[in-house]
PDB file of C-alpha atoms in Angstrom:
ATOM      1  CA  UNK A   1      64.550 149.042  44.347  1.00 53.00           C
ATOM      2  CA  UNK A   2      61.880 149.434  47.156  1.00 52.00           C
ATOM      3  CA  UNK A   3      63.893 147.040  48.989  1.00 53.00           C
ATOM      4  CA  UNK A   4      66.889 148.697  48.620  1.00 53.00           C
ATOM      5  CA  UNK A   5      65.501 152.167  49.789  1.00 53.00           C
ATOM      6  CA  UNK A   6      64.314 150.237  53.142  1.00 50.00           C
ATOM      7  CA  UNK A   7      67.675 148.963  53.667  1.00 51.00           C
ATOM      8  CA  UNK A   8      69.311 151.685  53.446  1.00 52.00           C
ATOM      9  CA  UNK A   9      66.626 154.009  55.387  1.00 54.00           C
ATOM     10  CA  UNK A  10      66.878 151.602  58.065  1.00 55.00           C
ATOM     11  CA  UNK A  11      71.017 151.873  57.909  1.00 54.00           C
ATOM     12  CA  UNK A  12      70.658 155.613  58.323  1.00 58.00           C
ATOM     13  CA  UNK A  13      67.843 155.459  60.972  1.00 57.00           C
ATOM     14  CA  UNK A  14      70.318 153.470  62.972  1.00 55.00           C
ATOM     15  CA  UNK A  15      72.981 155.351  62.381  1.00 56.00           C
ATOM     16  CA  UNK A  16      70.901 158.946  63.700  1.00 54.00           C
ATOM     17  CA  UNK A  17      69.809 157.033  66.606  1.00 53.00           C
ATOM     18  CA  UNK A  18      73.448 155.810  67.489  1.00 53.00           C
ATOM     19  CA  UNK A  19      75.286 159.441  67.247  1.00 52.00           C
ATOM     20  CA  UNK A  20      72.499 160.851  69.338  1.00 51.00           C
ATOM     21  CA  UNK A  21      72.919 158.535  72.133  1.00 52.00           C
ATOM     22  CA  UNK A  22      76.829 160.337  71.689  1.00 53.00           C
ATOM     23  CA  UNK A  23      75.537 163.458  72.942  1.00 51.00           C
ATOM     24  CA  UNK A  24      76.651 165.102  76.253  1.00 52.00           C
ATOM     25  CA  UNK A  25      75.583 162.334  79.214  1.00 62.00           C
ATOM     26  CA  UNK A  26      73.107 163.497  82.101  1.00 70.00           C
ATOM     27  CA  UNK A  27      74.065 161.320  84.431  1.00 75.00           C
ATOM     28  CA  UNK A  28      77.210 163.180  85.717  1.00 83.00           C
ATOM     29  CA  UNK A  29      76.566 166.425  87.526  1.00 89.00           C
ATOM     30  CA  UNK A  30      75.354 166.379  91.604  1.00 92.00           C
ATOM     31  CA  UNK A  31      71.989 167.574  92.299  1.00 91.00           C
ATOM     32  CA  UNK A  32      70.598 168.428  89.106  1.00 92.00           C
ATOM     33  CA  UNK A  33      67.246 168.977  91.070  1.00 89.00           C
ATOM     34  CA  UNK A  34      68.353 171.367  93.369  1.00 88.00           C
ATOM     35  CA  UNK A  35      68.046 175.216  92.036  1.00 88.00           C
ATOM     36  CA  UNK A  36      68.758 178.309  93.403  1.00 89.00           C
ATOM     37  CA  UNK A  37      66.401 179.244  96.280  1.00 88.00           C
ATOM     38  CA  UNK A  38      65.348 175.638  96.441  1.00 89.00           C
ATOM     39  CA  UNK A  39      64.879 173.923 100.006  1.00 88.00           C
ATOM     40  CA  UNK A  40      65.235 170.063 101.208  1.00 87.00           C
ATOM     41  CA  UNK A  41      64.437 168.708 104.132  1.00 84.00           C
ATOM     42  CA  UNK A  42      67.846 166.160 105.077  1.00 86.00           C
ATOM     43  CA  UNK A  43      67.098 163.252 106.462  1.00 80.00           C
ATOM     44  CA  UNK A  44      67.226 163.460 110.628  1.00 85.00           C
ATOM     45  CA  UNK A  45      71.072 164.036 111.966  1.00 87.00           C
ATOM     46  CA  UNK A  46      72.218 160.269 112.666  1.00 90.00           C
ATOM     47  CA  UNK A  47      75.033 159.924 114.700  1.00 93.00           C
ATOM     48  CA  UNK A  48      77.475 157.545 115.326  1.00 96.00           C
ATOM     49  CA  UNK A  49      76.460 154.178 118.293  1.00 96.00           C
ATOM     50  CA  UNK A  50      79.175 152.395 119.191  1.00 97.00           C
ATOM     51  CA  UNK A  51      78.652 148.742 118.467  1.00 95.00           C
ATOM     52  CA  UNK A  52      79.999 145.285 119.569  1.00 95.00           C
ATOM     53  CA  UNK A  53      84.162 144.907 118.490  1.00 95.00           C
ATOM     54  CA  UNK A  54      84.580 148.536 118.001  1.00 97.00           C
ATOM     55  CA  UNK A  55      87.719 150.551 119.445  1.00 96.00           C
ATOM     56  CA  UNK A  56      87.058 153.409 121.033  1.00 96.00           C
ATOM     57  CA  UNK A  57      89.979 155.790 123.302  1.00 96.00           C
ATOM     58  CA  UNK A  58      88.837 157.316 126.556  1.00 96.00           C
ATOM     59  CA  UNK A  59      90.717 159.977 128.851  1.00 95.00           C
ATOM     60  CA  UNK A  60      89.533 161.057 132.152  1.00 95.00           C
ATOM     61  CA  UNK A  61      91.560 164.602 133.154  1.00 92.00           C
ATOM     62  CA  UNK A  62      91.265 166.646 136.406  1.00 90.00           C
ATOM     63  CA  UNK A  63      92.967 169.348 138.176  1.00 88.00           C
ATOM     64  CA  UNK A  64      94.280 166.913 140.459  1.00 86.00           C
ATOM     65  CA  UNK A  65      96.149 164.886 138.088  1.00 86.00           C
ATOM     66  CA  UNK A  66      97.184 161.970 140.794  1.00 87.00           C
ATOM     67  CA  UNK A  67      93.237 160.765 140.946  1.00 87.00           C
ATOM     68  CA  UNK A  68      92.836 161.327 137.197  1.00 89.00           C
ATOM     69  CA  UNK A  69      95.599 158.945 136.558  1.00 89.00           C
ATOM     70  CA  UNK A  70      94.004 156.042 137.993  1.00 91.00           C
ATOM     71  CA  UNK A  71      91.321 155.895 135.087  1.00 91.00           C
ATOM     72  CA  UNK A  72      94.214 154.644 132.815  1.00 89.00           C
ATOM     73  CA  UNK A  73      95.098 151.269 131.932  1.00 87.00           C
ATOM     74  CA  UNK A  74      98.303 150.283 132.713  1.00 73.00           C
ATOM     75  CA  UNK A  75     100.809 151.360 129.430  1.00 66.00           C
ATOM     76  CA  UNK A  76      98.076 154.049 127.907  1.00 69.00           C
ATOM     77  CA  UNK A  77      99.339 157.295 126.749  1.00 62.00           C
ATOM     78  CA  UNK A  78      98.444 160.591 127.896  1.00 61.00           C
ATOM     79  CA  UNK A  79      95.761 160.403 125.056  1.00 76.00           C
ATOM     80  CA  UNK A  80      93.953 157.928 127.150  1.00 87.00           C
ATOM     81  CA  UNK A  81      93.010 154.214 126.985  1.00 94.00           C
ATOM     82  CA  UNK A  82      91.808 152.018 124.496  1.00 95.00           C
ATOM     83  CA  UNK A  83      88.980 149.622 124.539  1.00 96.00           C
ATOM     84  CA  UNK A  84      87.134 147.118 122.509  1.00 97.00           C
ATOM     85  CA  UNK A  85      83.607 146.655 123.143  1.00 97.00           C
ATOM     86  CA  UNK A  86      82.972 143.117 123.826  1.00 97.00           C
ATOM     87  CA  UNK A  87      80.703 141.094 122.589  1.00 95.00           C
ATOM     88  CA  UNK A  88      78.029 141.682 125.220  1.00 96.00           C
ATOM     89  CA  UNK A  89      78.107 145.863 124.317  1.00 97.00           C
ATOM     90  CA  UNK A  90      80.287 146.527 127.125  1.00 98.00           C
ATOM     91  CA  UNK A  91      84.013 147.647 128.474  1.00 97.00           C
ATOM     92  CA  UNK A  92      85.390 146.963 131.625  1.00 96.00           C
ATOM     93  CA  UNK A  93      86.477 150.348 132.820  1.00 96.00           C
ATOM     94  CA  UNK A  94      89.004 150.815 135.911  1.00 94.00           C
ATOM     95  CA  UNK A  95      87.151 151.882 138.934  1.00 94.00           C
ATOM     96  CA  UNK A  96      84.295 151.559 137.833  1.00 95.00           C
ATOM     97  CA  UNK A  97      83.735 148.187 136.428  1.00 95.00           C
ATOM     98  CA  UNK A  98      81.693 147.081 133.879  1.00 96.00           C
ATOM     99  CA  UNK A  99      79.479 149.473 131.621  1.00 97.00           C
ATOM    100  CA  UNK A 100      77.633 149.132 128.544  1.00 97.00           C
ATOM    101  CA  UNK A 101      78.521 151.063 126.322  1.00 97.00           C
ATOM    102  CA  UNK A 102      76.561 149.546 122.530  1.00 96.00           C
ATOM    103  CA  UNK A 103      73.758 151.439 121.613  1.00 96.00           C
ATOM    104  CA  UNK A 104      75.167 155.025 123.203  1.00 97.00           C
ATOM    105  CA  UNK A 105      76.909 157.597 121.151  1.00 97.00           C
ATOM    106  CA  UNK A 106      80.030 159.451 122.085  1.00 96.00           C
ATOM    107  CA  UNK A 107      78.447 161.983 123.956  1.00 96.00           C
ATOM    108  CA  UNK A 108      76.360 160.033 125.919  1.00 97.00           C
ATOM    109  CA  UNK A 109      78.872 157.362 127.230  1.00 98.00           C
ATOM    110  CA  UNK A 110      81.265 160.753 128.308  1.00 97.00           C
ATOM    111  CA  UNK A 111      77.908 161.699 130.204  1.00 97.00           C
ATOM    112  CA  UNK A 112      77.297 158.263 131.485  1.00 97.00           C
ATOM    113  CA  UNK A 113      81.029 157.639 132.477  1.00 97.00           C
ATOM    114  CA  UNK A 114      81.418 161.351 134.323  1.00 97.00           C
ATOM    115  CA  UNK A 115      78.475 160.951 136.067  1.00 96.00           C
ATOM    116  CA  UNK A 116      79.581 157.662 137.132  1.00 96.00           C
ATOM    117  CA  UNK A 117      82.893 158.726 138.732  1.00 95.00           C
ATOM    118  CA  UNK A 118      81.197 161.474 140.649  1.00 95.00           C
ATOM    119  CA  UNK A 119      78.487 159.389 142.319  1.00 95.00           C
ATOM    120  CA  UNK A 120      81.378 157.708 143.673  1.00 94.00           C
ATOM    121  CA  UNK A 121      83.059 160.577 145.127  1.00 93.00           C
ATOM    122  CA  UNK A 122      86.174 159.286 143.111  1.00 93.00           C
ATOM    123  CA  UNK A 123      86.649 162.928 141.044  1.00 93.00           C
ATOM    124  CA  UNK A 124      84.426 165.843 142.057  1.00 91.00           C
ATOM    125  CA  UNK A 125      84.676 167.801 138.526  1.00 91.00           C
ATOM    126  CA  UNK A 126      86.095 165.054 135.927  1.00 94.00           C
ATOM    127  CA  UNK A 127      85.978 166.211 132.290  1.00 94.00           C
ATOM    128  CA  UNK A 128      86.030 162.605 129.965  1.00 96.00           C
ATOM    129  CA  UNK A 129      86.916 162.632 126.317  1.00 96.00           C
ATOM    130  CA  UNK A 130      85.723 159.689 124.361  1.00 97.00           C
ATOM    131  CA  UNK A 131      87.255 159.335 120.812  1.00 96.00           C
ATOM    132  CA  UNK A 132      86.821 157.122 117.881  1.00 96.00           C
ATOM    133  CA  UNK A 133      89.965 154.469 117.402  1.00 93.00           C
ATOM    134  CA  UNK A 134      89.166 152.365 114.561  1.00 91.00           C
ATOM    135  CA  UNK A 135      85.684 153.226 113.096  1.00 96.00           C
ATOM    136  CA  UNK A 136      85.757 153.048 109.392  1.00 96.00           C
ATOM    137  CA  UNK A 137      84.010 152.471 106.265  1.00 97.00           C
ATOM    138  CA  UNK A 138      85.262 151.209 103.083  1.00 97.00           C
ATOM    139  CA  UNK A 139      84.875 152.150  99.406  1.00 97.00           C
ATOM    140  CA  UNK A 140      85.022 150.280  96.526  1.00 96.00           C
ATOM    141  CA  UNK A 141      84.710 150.650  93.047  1.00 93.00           C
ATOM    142  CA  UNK A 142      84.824 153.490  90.368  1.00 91.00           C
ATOM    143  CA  UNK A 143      86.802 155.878  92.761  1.00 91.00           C
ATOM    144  CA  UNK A 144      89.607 156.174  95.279  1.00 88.00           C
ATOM    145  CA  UNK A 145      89.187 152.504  96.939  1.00 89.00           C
ATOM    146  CA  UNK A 146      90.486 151.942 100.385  1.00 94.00           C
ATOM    147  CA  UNK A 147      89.464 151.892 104.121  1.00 96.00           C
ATOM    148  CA  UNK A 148      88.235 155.629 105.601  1.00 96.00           C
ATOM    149  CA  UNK A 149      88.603 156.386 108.914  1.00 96.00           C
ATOM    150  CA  UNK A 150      85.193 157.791 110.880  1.00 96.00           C
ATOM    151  CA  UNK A 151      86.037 161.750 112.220  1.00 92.00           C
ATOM    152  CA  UNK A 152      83.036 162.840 113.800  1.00 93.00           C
ATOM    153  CA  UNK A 153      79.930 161.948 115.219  1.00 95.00           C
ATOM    154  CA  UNK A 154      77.486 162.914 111.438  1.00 95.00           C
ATOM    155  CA  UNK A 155      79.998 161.177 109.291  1.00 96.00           C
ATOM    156  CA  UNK A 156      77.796 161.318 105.443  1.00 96.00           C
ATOM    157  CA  UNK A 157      78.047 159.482 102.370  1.00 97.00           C
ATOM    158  CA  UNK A 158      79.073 163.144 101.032  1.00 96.00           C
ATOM    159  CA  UNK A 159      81.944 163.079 103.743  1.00 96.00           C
ATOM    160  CA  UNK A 160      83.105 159.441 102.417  1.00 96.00           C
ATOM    161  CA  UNK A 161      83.071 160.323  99.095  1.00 95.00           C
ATOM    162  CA  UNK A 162      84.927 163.928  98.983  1.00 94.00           C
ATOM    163  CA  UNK A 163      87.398 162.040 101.019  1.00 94.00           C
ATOM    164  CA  UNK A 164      88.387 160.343  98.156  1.00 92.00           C
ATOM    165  CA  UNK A 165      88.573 163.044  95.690  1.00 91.00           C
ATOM    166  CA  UNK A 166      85.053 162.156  94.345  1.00 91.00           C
ATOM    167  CA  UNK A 167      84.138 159.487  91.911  1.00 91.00           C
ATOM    168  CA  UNK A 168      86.108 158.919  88.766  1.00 90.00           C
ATOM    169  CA  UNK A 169      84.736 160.286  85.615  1.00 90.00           C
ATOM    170  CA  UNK A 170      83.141 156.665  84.974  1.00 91.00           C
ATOM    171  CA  UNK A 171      81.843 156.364  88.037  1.00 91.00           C
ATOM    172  CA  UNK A 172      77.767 155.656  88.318  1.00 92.00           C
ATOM    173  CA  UNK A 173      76.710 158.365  90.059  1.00 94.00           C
ATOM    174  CA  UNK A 174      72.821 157.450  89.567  1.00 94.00           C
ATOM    175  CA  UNK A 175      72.875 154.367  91.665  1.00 94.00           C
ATOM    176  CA  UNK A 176      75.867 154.056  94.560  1.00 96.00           C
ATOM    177  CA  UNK A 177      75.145 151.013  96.301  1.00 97.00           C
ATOM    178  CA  UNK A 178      75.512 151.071 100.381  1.00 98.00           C
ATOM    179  CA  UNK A 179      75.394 147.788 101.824  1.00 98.00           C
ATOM    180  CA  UNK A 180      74.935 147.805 105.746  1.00 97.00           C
ATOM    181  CA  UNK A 181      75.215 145.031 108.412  1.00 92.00           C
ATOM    182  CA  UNK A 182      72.474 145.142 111.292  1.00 86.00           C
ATOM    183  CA  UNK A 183      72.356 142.224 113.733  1.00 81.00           C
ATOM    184  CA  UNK A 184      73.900 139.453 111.373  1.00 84.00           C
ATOM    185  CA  UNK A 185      71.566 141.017 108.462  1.00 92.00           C
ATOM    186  CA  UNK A 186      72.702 142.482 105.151  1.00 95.00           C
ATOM    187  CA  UNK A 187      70.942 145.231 103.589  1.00 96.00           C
ATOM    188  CA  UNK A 188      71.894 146.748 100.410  1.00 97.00           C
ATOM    189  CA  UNK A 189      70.424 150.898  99.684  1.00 97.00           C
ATOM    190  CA  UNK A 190      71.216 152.600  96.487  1.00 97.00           C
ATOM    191  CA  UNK A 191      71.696 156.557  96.019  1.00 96.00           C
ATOM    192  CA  UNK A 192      70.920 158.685  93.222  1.00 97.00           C
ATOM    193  CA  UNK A 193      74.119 161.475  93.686  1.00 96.00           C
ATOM    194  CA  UNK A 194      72.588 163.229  90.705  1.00 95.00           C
ATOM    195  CA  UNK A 195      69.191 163.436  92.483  1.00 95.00           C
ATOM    196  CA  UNK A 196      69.545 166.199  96.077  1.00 95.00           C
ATOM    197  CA  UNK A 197      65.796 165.139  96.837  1.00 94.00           C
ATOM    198  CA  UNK A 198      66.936 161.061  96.903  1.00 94.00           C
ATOM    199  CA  UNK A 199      70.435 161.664  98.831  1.00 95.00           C
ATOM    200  CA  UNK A 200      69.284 163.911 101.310  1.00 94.00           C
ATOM    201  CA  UNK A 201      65.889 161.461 102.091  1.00 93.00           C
ATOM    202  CA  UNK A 202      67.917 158.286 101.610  1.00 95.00           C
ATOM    203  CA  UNK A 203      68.465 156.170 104.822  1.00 94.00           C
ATOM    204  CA  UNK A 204      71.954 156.313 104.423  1.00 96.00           C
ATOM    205  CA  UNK A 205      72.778 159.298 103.941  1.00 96.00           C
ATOM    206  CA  UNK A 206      74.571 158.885 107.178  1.00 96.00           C
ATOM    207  CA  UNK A 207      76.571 156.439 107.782  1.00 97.00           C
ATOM    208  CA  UNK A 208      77.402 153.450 110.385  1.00 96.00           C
ATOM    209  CA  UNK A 209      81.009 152.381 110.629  1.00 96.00           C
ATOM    210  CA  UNK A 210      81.683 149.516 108.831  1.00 96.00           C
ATOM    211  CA  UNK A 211      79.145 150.624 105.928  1.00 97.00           C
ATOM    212  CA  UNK A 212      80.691 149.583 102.379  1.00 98.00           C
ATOM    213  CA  UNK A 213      80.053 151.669  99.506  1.00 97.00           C
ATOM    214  CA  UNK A 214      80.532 150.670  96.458  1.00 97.00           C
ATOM    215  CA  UNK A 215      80.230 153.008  92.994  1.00 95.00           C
ATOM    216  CA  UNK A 216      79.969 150.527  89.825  1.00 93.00           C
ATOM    217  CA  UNK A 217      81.462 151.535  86.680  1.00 89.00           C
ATOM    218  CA  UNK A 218      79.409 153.205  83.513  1.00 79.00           C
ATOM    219  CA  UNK A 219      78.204 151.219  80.542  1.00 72.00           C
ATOM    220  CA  UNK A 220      81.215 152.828  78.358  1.00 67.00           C
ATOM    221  CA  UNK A 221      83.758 151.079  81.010  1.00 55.00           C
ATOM    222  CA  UNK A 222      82.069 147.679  80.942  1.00 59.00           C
ATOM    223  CA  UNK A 223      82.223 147.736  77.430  1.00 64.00           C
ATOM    224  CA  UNK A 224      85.993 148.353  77.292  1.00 61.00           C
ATOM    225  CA  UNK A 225      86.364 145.055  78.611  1.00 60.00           C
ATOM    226  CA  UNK A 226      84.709 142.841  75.618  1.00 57.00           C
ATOM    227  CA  UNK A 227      86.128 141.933  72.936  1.00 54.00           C
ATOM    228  CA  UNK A 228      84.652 144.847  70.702  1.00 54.00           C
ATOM    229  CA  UNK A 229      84.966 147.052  73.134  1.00 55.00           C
ATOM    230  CA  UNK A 230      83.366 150.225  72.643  1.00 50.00           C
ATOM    231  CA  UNK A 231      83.827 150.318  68.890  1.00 51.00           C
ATOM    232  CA  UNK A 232      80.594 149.633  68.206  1.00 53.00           C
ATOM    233  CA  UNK A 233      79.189 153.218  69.470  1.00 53.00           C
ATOM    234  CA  UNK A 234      81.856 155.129  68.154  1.00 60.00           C
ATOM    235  CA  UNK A 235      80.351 156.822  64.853  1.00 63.00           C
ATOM    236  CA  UNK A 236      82.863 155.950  62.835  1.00 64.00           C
ATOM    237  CA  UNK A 237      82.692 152.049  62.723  1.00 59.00           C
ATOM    238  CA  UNK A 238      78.774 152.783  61.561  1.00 56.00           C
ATOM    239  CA  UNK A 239      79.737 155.241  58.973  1.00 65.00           C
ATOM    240  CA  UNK A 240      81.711 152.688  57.794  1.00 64.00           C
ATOM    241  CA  UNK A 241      79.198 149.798  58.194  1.00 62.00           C
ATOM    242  CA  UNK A 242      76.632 152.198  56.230  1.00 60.00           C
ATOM    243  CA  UNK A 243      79.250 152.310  53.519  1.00 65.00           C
ATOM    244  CA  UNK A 244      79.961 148.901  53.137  1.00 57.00           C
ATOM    245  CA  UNK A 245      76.377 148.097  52.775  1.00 64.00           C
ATOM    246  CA  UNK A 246      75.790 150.504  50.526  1.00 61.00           C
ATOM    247  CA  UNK A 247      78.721 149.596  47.877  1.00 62.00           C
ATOM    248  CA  UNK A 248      77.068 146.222  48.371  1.00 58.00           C
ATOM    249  CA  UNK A 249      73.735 147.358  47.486  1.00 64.00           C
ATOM    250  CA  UNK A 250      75.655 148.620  44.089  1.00 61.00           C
ATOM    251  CA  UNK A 251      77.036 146.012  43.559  1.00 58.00           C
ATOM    252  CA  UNK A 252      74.337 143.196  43.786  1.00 58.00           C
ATOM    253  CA  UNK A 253      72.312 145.192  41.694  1.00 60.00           C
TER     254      UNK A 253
END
């Protein structure tokens, strides 16, 4: 009899513990540290550097449009020329030559290039535009997959994300993986969405182009594809179990 009482104690423990890990998950909802009149310091604005084998568009304009015109390439659009940086960090530019351009960020290669042009008496005013032609960073995984485009100079993990209509409901939200290539060398960061104090701190926060994130899919999801399935948490398939066990219990005695 005592044996009986333990077995089916035990039965019933299990089954308690099983329906409350059915209970409403906590691992879906943004920021679930940050409350009303609560402050975080974001990690320091990061913007874009243009890197080795990345296209970028660039448009010299002036009054005069006859001198302006001979900063295209041969073919470009009025929306200006494109260039890949070589492998050295550098585009060959017309009148000007060679410049390195790795390392700079869109600002600061406008800068470099105006000032260029007007130590050489070429414009005396130039405004330069430099845009971003094919900067991206892919997304994989538990929500809208596929190649986004870079838009501004702070492009966030928030930005890549929202672009895709957020994560799917199944979506792990407490560990996004970011894995980043610096220099030949792969690093791989994880983000806790749910957590404002570990996305705003995180290093990648902002990203590089060519960054890949990639959101895995929840325990429930994984499950789906065994054989079982997710049968086994669903609290009818241990109600069942319990009753089984118990007619058994009946009848062995």
């Amino acid at each position: 009899m005592k044996k009986t009482h333990l077995l089916l104690g035990t039965t019933m423990m299990a089954i308690l513990a099983l329906l409350s890990s059915c209970s409403v998950p906590k691992d879906i909802a943004y920021f679930q540290d940050f409350n009303p009149g609560k402050s975080i310091v974001v990690q320091n604005p990061v913007e874009i550097k243009f890197k080795t084998d990345d296209e970028i568009t660039i448009a010299v304009s002036s009054d005069k449009k006859e001198l302006a015109e001979q900063f295209s390439l041969v073919g470009s659009g009025t929306e200006g020329s494109r260039y890949t940086i070589d492998s050295e960090g550098c585009i060959r530019f017309p009148m000007l030559g060679k410049i390195h351009v790795a390392g700079l960020n869109r600002q600061e290669l406008q800068e470099t290039i105006r000032e260029q042009i007007m130590e050489k008496g070429l414009i005396r005013d130039p405004i330069v535009t430099v845009d971003y032609s094919n900067l991206y960073v892919i997304i994989l995984g538990a929500v809208g997959a596929g190649r986004i485009q870079i838009d501004r100079d702070k492009f966030t993990i928030l930005d890549a994300i929202g672009s895709r209509g957020d994560l799917n409901i199944n979506g792990q939200r407490t560990n996004v993986k970011v894995i980043r290539e610096n220099y030949g060398k792969k690093t791989v960061y994880e983000v806790n969405l749910c957590s404002a104090e570990d996305l705003y701190s995180s290093p990648v926060y902002y990203l590089q182009q060519n960054d890949v994130i990639y959101v895995e899919m929840n325990k429930k999801e994984k499950r789906n594809a065994t054989v079982l399935g997710n049968s086994t948490v669903q609290p009818s398939f241990w109600i069942s179990m319990a009753t089984f066990i118990v007619s058994a219990i009946a009848w062995f005695k």
